[in-house]
Coordinates of C-alpha atoms and ligand atoms in Angstrom, one line a residue:
M1 CA 58.2 199.9 91.3
S2 CA 56.7 203.2 90.3
S3 CA 52.9 203.2 89.7
S4 CA 53.3 204.0 86.0
Q5 CA 55.2 200.6 85.6
S6 CA 52.5 198.6 87.3
E7 CA 49.6 200.6 86.0
P8 CA 48.9 198.7 82.7
F9 CA 48.3 195.5 84.7
T10 CA 46.8 196.6 88.0
A11 CA 43.1 197.0 87.1
A12 CA 43.0 193.8 85.0
L13 CA 44.8 191.6 87.6
E14 CA 42.8 193.0 90.4
A15 CA 39.6 192.2 88.6
A16 CA 40.9 188.6 87.9
N17 CA 41.8 188.2 91.5
R18 CA 38.4 189.4 92.7
H19 CA 36.5 187.2 90.2
A20 CA 38.7 184.1 91.0
Q21 CA 38.2 184.5 94.8
N22 CA 34.4 185.0 94.4
Y23 CA 34.1 182.0 92.2
L24 CA 36.3 179.7 94.3
G25 CA 34.5 180.9 97.5
Q26 CA 31.1 179.9 96.1
V27 CA 31.9 176.9 93.9
K28 CA 31.4 174.2 96.6
Q29 CA 27.8 175.3 97.1
M30 CA 26.9 176.0 93.4
A31 CA 25.0 173.7 91.1
V32 CA 27.6 171.6 89.4
R33 CA 26.2 171.6 85.9
P34 CA 26.6 174.6 83.6
A35 CA 23.5 176.9 83.7
L36 CA 23.2 177.9 80.1
T37 CA 22.3 176.2 76.9
A38 CA 24.7 176.4 73.9
A39 CA 22.4 178.9 72.2
E40 CA 22.3 181.2 75.3
L41 CA 26.1 180.9 75.8
R42 CA 26.8 181.7 72.2
Q43 CA 24.5 184.7 72.4
R44 CA 26.3 186.0 75.5
L45 CA 29.8 185.5 74.2
S46 CA 29.3 186.5 70.6
K47 CA 30.5 190.1 70.5
P48 CA 31.1 191.9 67.2
L49 CA 34.8 191.8 66.3
A50 CA 35.2 195.4 67.2
E51 CA 37.3 198.0 65.4
H52 CA 38.5 199.4 68.7
G53 CA 39.6 197.6 71.8
V54 CA 38.2 197.7 75.3
P55 CA 40.1 198.5 78.6
A56 CA 41.7 195.4 80.0
D57 CA 39.8 195.3 83.3
E58 CA 36.5 195.6 81.4
V59 CA 37.5 192.7 79.1
V60 CA 38.1 190.6 82.3
D61 CA 34.8 191.7 83.9
Q62 CA 32.8 190.9 80.8
L63 CA 34.5 187.6 80.2
C64 CA 33.8 186.5 83.7
A65 CA 30.1 187.6 83.5
D66 CA 29.6 186.0 80.1
A67 CA 31.4 182.7 80.7
A68 CA 29.8 182.1 84.1
G69 CA 26.8 180.2 82.9
G70 CA 29.0 178.0 80.7
L71 CA 31.2 176.7 83.5
M72 CA 31.2 173.2 84.8
Q73 CA 31.8 173.4 88.6
S74 CA 34.5 170.7 88.6
A75 CA 36.5 173.0 90.9
G76 CA 34.0 172.2 93.7
G77 CA 33.6 169.0 95.6
R78 CA 30.6 167.3 93.9
F79 CA 31.9 166.6 90.4
F80 CA 32.5 162.9 89.8
G81 CA 32.5 162.7 86.0
W82 CA 35.3 161.3 83.8
V83 CA 38.5 161.7 85.8
I84 CA 38.9 165.3 86.7
G85 CA 40.8 167.0 89.5
A86 CA 40.6 170.5 90.9
S87 CA 43.5 172.9 91.6
L88 CA 45.4 173.2 94.9
P89 CA 45.8 176.8 96.1
A90 CA 49.6 176.8 95.7
A91 CA 49.4 175.2 92.2
L92 CA 46.8 177.7 91.1
A93 CA 48.8 180.7 92.3
A94 CA 52.0 179.3 90.8
D95 CA 50.0 178.9 87.5
W96 CA 49.1 182.6 87.6
M97 CA 52.8 183.4 88.2
T98 CA 53.7 181.1 85.2
S99 CA 51.6 183.4 83.1
A100 CA 52.8 186.6 84.7
W101 CA 56.5 185.6 84.2
D102 CA 55.6 184.4 80.7
Q103 CA 58.7 182.3 80.4
N104 CA 59.5 180.1 77.4
A105 CA 60.5 176.8 78.9
A106 CA 62.1 175.4 75.8
S107 CA 65.6 175.5 77.1
Y108 CA 67.7 176.5 80.1
S109 CA 68.8 179.6 78.2
T110 CA 65.3 180.9 77.6
S111 CA 64.4 180.5 81.3
P112 CA 66.9 179.1 83.8
A113 CA 64.3 179.1 86.6
A114 CA 61.7 177.2 84.6
A115 CA 64.3 174.6 83.5
M116 CA 65.6 174.2 87.0
V117 CA 62.1 173.9 88.6
E118 CA 61.3 171.1 86.0
E119 CA 64.5 169.3 86.7
I120 CA 63.7 169.3 90.4
A121 CA 60.0 168.5 90.1
G122 CA 60.8 165.6 87.8
G123 CA 63.0 164.1 90.5
W124 CA 60.2 164.5 93.1
L125 CA 57.7 163.0 90.7
K126 CA 59.8 159.9 90.1
D127 CA 60.3 159.5 93.9
L128 CA 56.5 159.9 94.7
L129 CA 55.5 157.5 91.8
G130 CA 58.1 154.9 92.7
L131 CA 59.9 155.1 89.3
P132 CA 63.6 154.6 88.7
S133 CA 65.5 157.7 89.7
S134 CA 67.6 157.4 86.5
A135 CA 64.5 157.6 84.2
A136 CA 64.3 160.5 81.7
F137 CA 61.1 162.6 81.8
A138 CA 59.1 165.2 80.0
L139 CA 56.5 167.6 81.3
V140 CA 53.8 167.7 78.6
T141 CA 50.2 168.9 78.2
G142 CA 48.5 165.8 79.4
C143 CA 48.6 162.0 79.5
Q144 CA 47.7 161.8 75.9
Q145 CA 50.9 163.7 75.0
A146 CA 52.8 161.7 77.6
H147 CA 51.7 158.5 75.7
F148 CA 52.9 160.1 72.5
T149 CA 56.2 161.1 74.0
C150 CA 56.8 157.6 75.5
L151 CA 55.7 155.8 72.4
A152 CA 58.1 157.9 70.2
A153 CA 60.9 156.6 72.5
A154 CA 59.5 153.1 72.3
R155 CA 59.3 153.2 68.5
H156 CA 63.0 154.3 68.4
A157 CA 64.1 151.5 70.7
V158 CA 62.2 148.6 69.2
L159 CA 63.4 149.5 65.7
R160 CA 67.0 150.3 66.8
T161 CA 67.5 146.7 67.7
R162 CA 66.4 145.8 64.1
N163 CA 69.1 148.2 62.8
W164 CA 66.4 150.6 61.7
N165 CA 66.9 154.3 62.6
V166 CA 63.3 155.7 62.7
E167 CA 64.5 159.2 63.2
T168 CA 66.3 159.3 59.8
Q169 CA 64.5 156.5 57.9
G170 CA 61.0 157.1 59.1
L171 CA 58.5 154.2 59.2
F172 CA 58.2 153.6 55.4
G173 CA 59.7 150.2 54.8
A174 CA 60.4 149.6 58.5
P175 CA 59.4 146.3 60.1
P176 CA 55.8 146.7 61.4
I177 CA 55.5 147.4 65.1
R178 CA 52.8 145.4 66.9
V179 CA 51.1 146.8 70.0
V180 CA 49.7 144.3 72.4
T181 CA 47.3 145.5 75.1
S182 CA 43.9 144.8 76.7
D183 CA 40.4 145.7 75.5
L184 CA 40.5 148.5 78.1
L185 CA 43.1 150.5 76.3
H186 CA 42.2 154.2 76.7
G187 CA 41.3 156.3 73.7
S188 CA 44.3 158.6 74.3
A189 CA 46.7 155.7 73.9
D190 CA 44.9 154.7 70.7
R191 CA 45.4 158.2 69.4
A192 CA 49.0 158.3 70.4
I193 CA 49.5 155.1 68.5
R194 CA 48.1 156.8 65.4
F195 CA 50.2 159.9 65.9
V196 CA 53.5 158.0 66.1
G197 CA 52.6 156.3 62.8
I198 CA 52.2 152.7 64.1
G199 CA 48.5 152.7 63.2
T200 CA 45.5 151.3 65.1
G201 CA 45.5 148.3 62.8
Q202 CA 48.6 147.0 64.6
I203 CA 46.9 146.9 68.0
V204 CA 46.0 143.5 69.4
R205 CA 43.4 144.0 72.1
L206 CA 43.3 140.9 74.4
P207 CA 40.2 140.4 76.5
S208 CA 40.5 141.5 80.1
D209 CA 39.1 139.4 82.8
A210 CA 36.0 140.2 85.0
S211 CA 38.1 142.6 87.2
G212 CA 39.6 144.3 84.1
R213 CA 43.0 142.6 84.3
L214 CA 45.1 141.2 81.4
S215 CA 45.9 137.6 82.0
P216 CA 49.6 136.4 81.8
E217 CA 48.6 133.3 79.8
L218 CA 46.9 135.4 77.1
L219 CA 49.9 137.7 76.9
E220 CA 52.3 134.9 76.6
Q221 CA 50.3 133.2 73.9
E222 CA 50.0 136.4 71.9
L223 CA 53.7 137.3 72.1
R224 CA 54.7 133.8 71.0
K225 CA 53.0 134.4 67.7
S226 CA 55.6 136.8 66.4
S227 CA 59.1 137.9 67.2
G228 CA 58.7 141.3 65.4
P229 CA 59.1 144.6 67.2
T230 CA 56.5 144.8 69.9
I231 CA 55.2 147.3 72.4
V232 CA 53.0 146.1 75.3
V233 CA 50.7 148.7 76.8
L234 CA 49.5 148.0 80.4
Q235 CA 47.0 149.7 82.6
A236 CA 47.6 151.2 86.0
G237 CA 44.0 152.3 86.8
D238 CA 41.7 151.9 83.8
V239 CA 39.3 154.8 83.2
N240 CA 36.1 153.0 84.4
M241 CA 36.9 151.0 87.5
G242 CA 40.6 151.8 88.1
A243 CA 41.7 148.2 87.3
F244 CA 45.5 147.5 87.6
D245 CA 47.1 144.9 85.3
P246 CA 49.2 142.3 87.3
F247 CA 52.6 143.9 86.5
V248 CA 54.7 141.4 88.5
D249 CA 53.5 138.6 86.2
L250 CA 53.1 140.5 82.9
I251 CA 56.3 142.6 82.6
P252 CA 58.8 139.6 82.9
I253 CA 56.8 137.8 80.1
A254 CA 57.0 140.9 77.9
K255 CA 60.7 141.4 78.6
R256 CA 61.4 137.7 77.8
H257 CA 59.9 138.4 74.4
G258 CA 62.0 141.6 73.9
A259 CA 58.9 143.9 74.0
W260 CA 58.9 147.5 75.3
V261 CA 56.4 147.9 78.1
H262 CA 54.5 151.2 78.4
V263 CA 52.2 151.9 81.4
D264 CA 49.1 154.1 81.1
G265 CA 48.9 155.4 84.7
A266 CA 47.0 158.6 84.0
F267 CA 45.6 158.7 87.5
G268 CA 46.4 155.2 88.8
L269 CA 50.2 155.7 89.0
W270 CA 49.5 158.0 92.0
A271 CA 48.6 154.9 94.0
A272 CA 52.3 154.6 94.4
A273 CA 52.3 157.7 96.7
S274 CA 50.2 155.8 99.3
A275 CA 51.4 153.1 101.6
R276 CA 47.9 151.6 101.5
Y277 CA 47.6 151.3 97.7
R278 CA 51.2 151.0 96.5
H279 CA 50.9 147.2 96.3
L280 CA 48.7 147.6 93.2
L281 CA 51.8 148.8 91.3
A282 CA 54.1 146.0 92.4
G283 CA 56.4 145.2 89.6
A284 CA 55.4 148.3 87.5
E285 CA 58.8 149.9 88.1
A286 CA 60.3 147.4 85.7
A287 CA 58.4 148.8 82.7
D288 CA 60.2 150.9 80.1
S289 CA 57.9 154.0 80.1
W290 CA 55.1 155.4 82.2
A291 CA 52.6 158.2 81.4
T292 CA 50.5 160.1 84.0
D293 CA 48.8 163.3 84.7
G294 CA 49.3 166.2 87.1
H295 CA 45.9 167.8 86.3
K296 CA 44.0 164.7 87.5
W297 CA 45.1 163.4 90.9
L298 CA 47.9 165.9 91.8
N299 CA 45.2 168.6 91.5
V300 CA 47.3 171.1 89.4
P301 CA 45.6 173.2 86.8
Y302 CA 45.4 172.1 83.1
D303 CA 47.7 171.5 81.2
S304 CA 49.9 169.0 83.0
G305 CA 51.0 165.5 82.0
Y306 CA 54.2 163.6 82.7
A307 CA 56.1 161.1 80.6
F308 CA 58.9 158.9 82.0
V309 CA 61.3 156.7 80.1
A310 CA 63.7 154.3 81.7
D311 CA 66.2 154.4 78.8
S312 CA 67.1 158.0 78.6
T313 CA 69.0 157.5 75.3
A314 CA 65.8 156.4 73.6
L315 CA 63.8 159.4 74.7
Q316 CA 66.6 161.8 73.8
A317 CA 67.1 160.2 70.4
A318 CA 63.4 160.6 69.7
M319 CA 63.2 164.3 70.9
T320 CA 66.4 166.2 70.7
Y321 CA 67.3 168.7 68.0
R322 CA 70.4 170.7 67.7
A323 CA 70.1 174.1 66.0
A324 CA 72.8 176.7 65.5
Y325 CA 70.7 179.5 67.0
I326 CA 70.1 177.9 70.3
S327 CA 72.6 177.7 73.2
Y328 CA 72.6 174.5 75.1
A329 CA 73.2 174.2 78.9
K330 CA 76.3 172.4 80.0
D331 CA 75.3 172.1 83.7
A332 CA 71.5 172.0 83.6
R333 CA 68.7 170.2 81.8
D334 CA 67.3 171.6 78.6
P335 CA 63.6 170.6 78.4
A336 CA 63.7 170.6 74.6
D337 CA 66.0 167.6 74.6
W338 CA 63.2 165.5 76.2
N339 CA 59.9 167.2 75.1
P340 CA 58.0 167.1 71.8
E341 CA 57.3 170.8 72.0
W342 CA 59.5 173.7 71.2
S343 CA 58.2 177.0 72.7
R344 CA 56.3 175.9 75.7
R345 CA 54.5 176.9 78.9
A346 CA 56.7 176.7 82.0
R347 CA 54.3 174.1 83.4
G348 CA 56.8 172.9 86.0
F349 CA 55.9 175.8 88.3
P350 CA 52.4 174.5 89.4
T351 CA 53.7 171.0 89.7
Y352 CA 56.5 172.1 91.9
A353 CA 54.1 174.3 94.0
A354 CA 51.6 171.5 94.4
I355 CA 54.2 169.0 95.7
R356 CA 55.6 171.7 98.0
Q357 CA 52.1 172.5 99.4
L358 CA 51.2 168.8 100.1
G359 CA 54.5 167.2 100.9
R360 CA 54.8 163.4 100.7
R361 CA 52.2 163.0 103.5
G362 CA 49.7 165.4 101.8
V363 CA 49.8 163.6 98.5
S364 CA 49.4 160.2 100.2
E365 CA 46.5 161.5 102.3
M366 CA 44.8 163.0 99.2
V367 CA 45.0 159.6 97.4
D368 CA 43.7 157.7 100.5
R369 CA 40.8 160.2 101.0
C370 CA 39.7 160.1 97.4
C371 CA 39.7 156.3 97.4
E372 CA 37.8 156.1 100.7
L373 CA 35.2 158.6 99.4
A374 CA 34.8 156.8 96.1
T375 CA 34.0 153.6 98.0
L376 CA 31.5 155.4 100.2
L377 CA 29.8 156.9 97.1
T378 CA 29.7 153.6 95.2
T379 CA 28.3 151.6 98.1
G380 CA 26.1 154.5 99.4
I381 CA 24.4 154.9 95.9
G382 CA 24.7 151.3 94.9
R383 CA 22.7 150.1 98.0
L384 CA 19.8 152.6 97.5
P385 CA 16.5 150.9 96.5
G386 CA 16.4 150.8 92.7
A387 CA 20.2 150.9 92.4
G388 CA 23.0 148.3 92.2
I389 CA 26.7 148.1 92.6
V390 CA 28.4 147.0 89.3
R391 CA 31.9 147.2 90.6
T392 CA 33.8 148.7 93.4
S393 CA 37.3 149.9 92.5
P394 CA 40.7 149.1 94.0
I395 CA 41.2 152.9 94.1
N396 CA 39.1 156.1 93.5
Q397 CA 36.5 154.9 91.0
G398 CA 33.3 152.9 91.1
L399 CA 30.5 151.7 88.8
V400 CA 26.8 151.6 89.7
R401 CA 23.6 151.1 87.7
F402 CA 19.9 151.9 88.1
L403 CA 17.2 149.3 87.8
D404 CA 13.9 149.5 86.0
P405 CA 11.3 148.4 88.6
K406 CA 8.7 147.1 86.2
P407 CA 8.1 143.3 86.4
G408 CA 10.1 141.4 83.9
A409 CA 12.4 144.3 83.1
T410 CA 15.2 143.3 80.7
E411 CA 18.9 144.3 80.8
E412 CA 18.0 146.8 78.1
D413 CA 15.4 148.4 80.4
H414 CA 18.0 148.7 83.1
D415 CA 20.4 150.3 80.6
R416 CA 17.7 152.9 79.7
R417 CA 16.9 153.5 83.3
T418 CA 20.6 154.0 84.1
A419 CA 21.1 156.6 81.4
A420 CA 17.9 158.4 82.4
V421 CA 18.9 158.6 86.1
V422 CA 22.4 159.8 85.3
A423 CA 20.9 162.5 83.1
E424 CA 18.5 163.4 85.9
I425 CA 21.2 163.7 88.5
C426 CA 23.3 165.9 86.3
A427 CA 20.4 168.1 85.4
N428 CA 19.5 168.4 89.0
G429 CA 22.8 170.2 89.7
E430 CA 23.6 168.4 93.0
A431 CA 26.3 166.3 91.4
W432 CA 27.8 165.4 88.1
F433 CA 28.6 161.9 86.9
S434 CA 29.3 160.5 83.5
D435 CA 28.1 157.1 82.2
T436 CA 29.8 154.4 80.3
V437 CA 29.3 150.9 78.9
W438 CA 31.0 148.3 81.1
K439 CA 31.2 144.7 79.8
G440 CA 28.3 145.5 77.5
R441 CA 26.0 147.1 80.0
R442 CA 25.4 150.8 80.8
A443 CA 26.7 152.0 84.1
M444 CA 27.3 155.2 86.0
R445 CA 30.9 156.0 86.6
I446 CA 32.0 157.4 89.9
S447 CA 35.4 159.1 90.0
V448 CA 36.8 161.0 93.0
C449 CA 39.9 163.0 92.1
S450 CA 39.5 166.3 93.8
W451 CA 41.2 167.6 97.0
R452 CA 38.0 169.6 97.6
T453 CA 35.6 166.6 97.9
D454 CA 34.8 165.8 101.6
R455 CA 32.5 163.5 103.5
D456 CA 29.8 166.2 103.6
D457 CA 29.8 166.3 99.8
V458 CA 29.5 162.6 99.6
D459 CA 26.6 162.4 102.1
R460 CA 24.8 165.3 100.3
V461 CA 25.1 163.5 96.9
I462 CA 23.9 160.2 98.2
R463 CA 20.8 161.9 99.7
A464 CA 20.2 163.7 96.4
V465 CA 20.4 160.5 94.4
A466 CA 18.0 158.9 96.9
R467 CA 15.5 161.7 96.4
I468 CA 15.7 161.3 92.6
L469 CA 15.2 157.5 92.8
D470 CA 12.3 158.0 95.2
R471 CA 10.3 160.4 93.0
Q472 CA 11.1 159.1 89.6
P473 CA 9.3 155.9 88.8
A474 CA 10.4 154.4 85.5
Ligands
PLP501 C1 42.4 160.8 81.4 C2 43.1 159.5 80.9 C3 44.0 159.6 79.9 C4 44.2 160.8 79.0 O1 44.8 161.8 79.8 P1 44.7 163.3 79.3 O2 45.4 164.1 80.4 O3 43.2 163.6 79.2 O4 45.4 163.4 78.0 C5 44.6 158.4 79.6 N1 44.4 157.2 80.2 C6 43.5 157.2 81.3 C7 43.3 155.9 82.0 C8 42.8 158.3 81.7 O5 42.0 158.3 82.7

């Protein structure tokens, strides 16, 4: 390539490469919390909307300088909030190439390589996650959109058997669809239920037991109440403690009542990749649809979620559109037949690259390591004086709380103390955790999802929490 052809990109891409390597080289030692307040960050980033542009490399340099204080260092090893992974080197580099190639992954004709990579990555994902090889799939922006995609297929299928075509007739006048789930239903599933027009008023939330599982008896009782179209949403790894519903018992009950079974496995579905944790998903392969993320436990960059649907005709009926101006592949997979999006990012590349970098063994070791480190963090912090373990997790989560030492302290005092200590840990910069309310009481969530977290990080964080508990009387 002559230098004049590469010239428009060279300076900007070299700047980006330099900044990325600097950041990623330092992030493991940096304070985890963002450094700036909202006012400071706004002040740095608010530039006048200028009449004249700025050279590309200067734009990159300034963006990196100005955004720096507003970054959460979740790409390092000491971020344990929500459920957030980092990015594997091959996945990050492939994500850069996805932008460089700038393919529209709508169809095979707009990018044969993007469509083919998705087709192959979809097969690998089903294999790793223990799902039927015949299941249809879609690569979407996240688990939220994977729920939406799966529930659109579910909506089609449960109404089709009532001679109602939701694609042409819509939902007005259709038999109402009931959603039966547990009280641990994630907010993203709640929103997807709104988006597909079922409405949150149709959700029946059955109480989960002490370990966060839905009981077969309660499900059976509820399903008996109505023979109308029903979707059962089960949990493979709930967001707080990673609870798994007992699929072996629940799915046959749902099937006997003609319900569609959808599994929220945003991170928990990855337990299937490990021989040690696979048993938690026993029976889950008999569900009708499954939603999970790549940007959590597979450690690919945002945005990456995966939807899988056993009955490919249901997903295709919900998603496909035939337009005269598009050419359709005869011997390859057109993503638009399966995805809710039209023009779309070729997000199969980073997924493909991550799986190639790790291999089966690497994925399984990453899952095992995260689970082991989550247990060490939960027990290490939970056994410090002034702390307590609320729940250990079957996988990569954990819940602890902090106790108000004053005599006669109430549960409310412990709640306040827990929130205060979590805030103090985050402000301190040694680690980041988020808090939650678990069974009515405040707790600190521990989530280990990053390939970068190692034993040194965990030891360092336990020491930091010990110091904070030591010097901060209630
Ligand atoms: C994160 C999460 C989701 C939502 O996934 P997004 O990728 O953020 O859309 C759904 N369910 C559970 C259990 C989660 O942890």
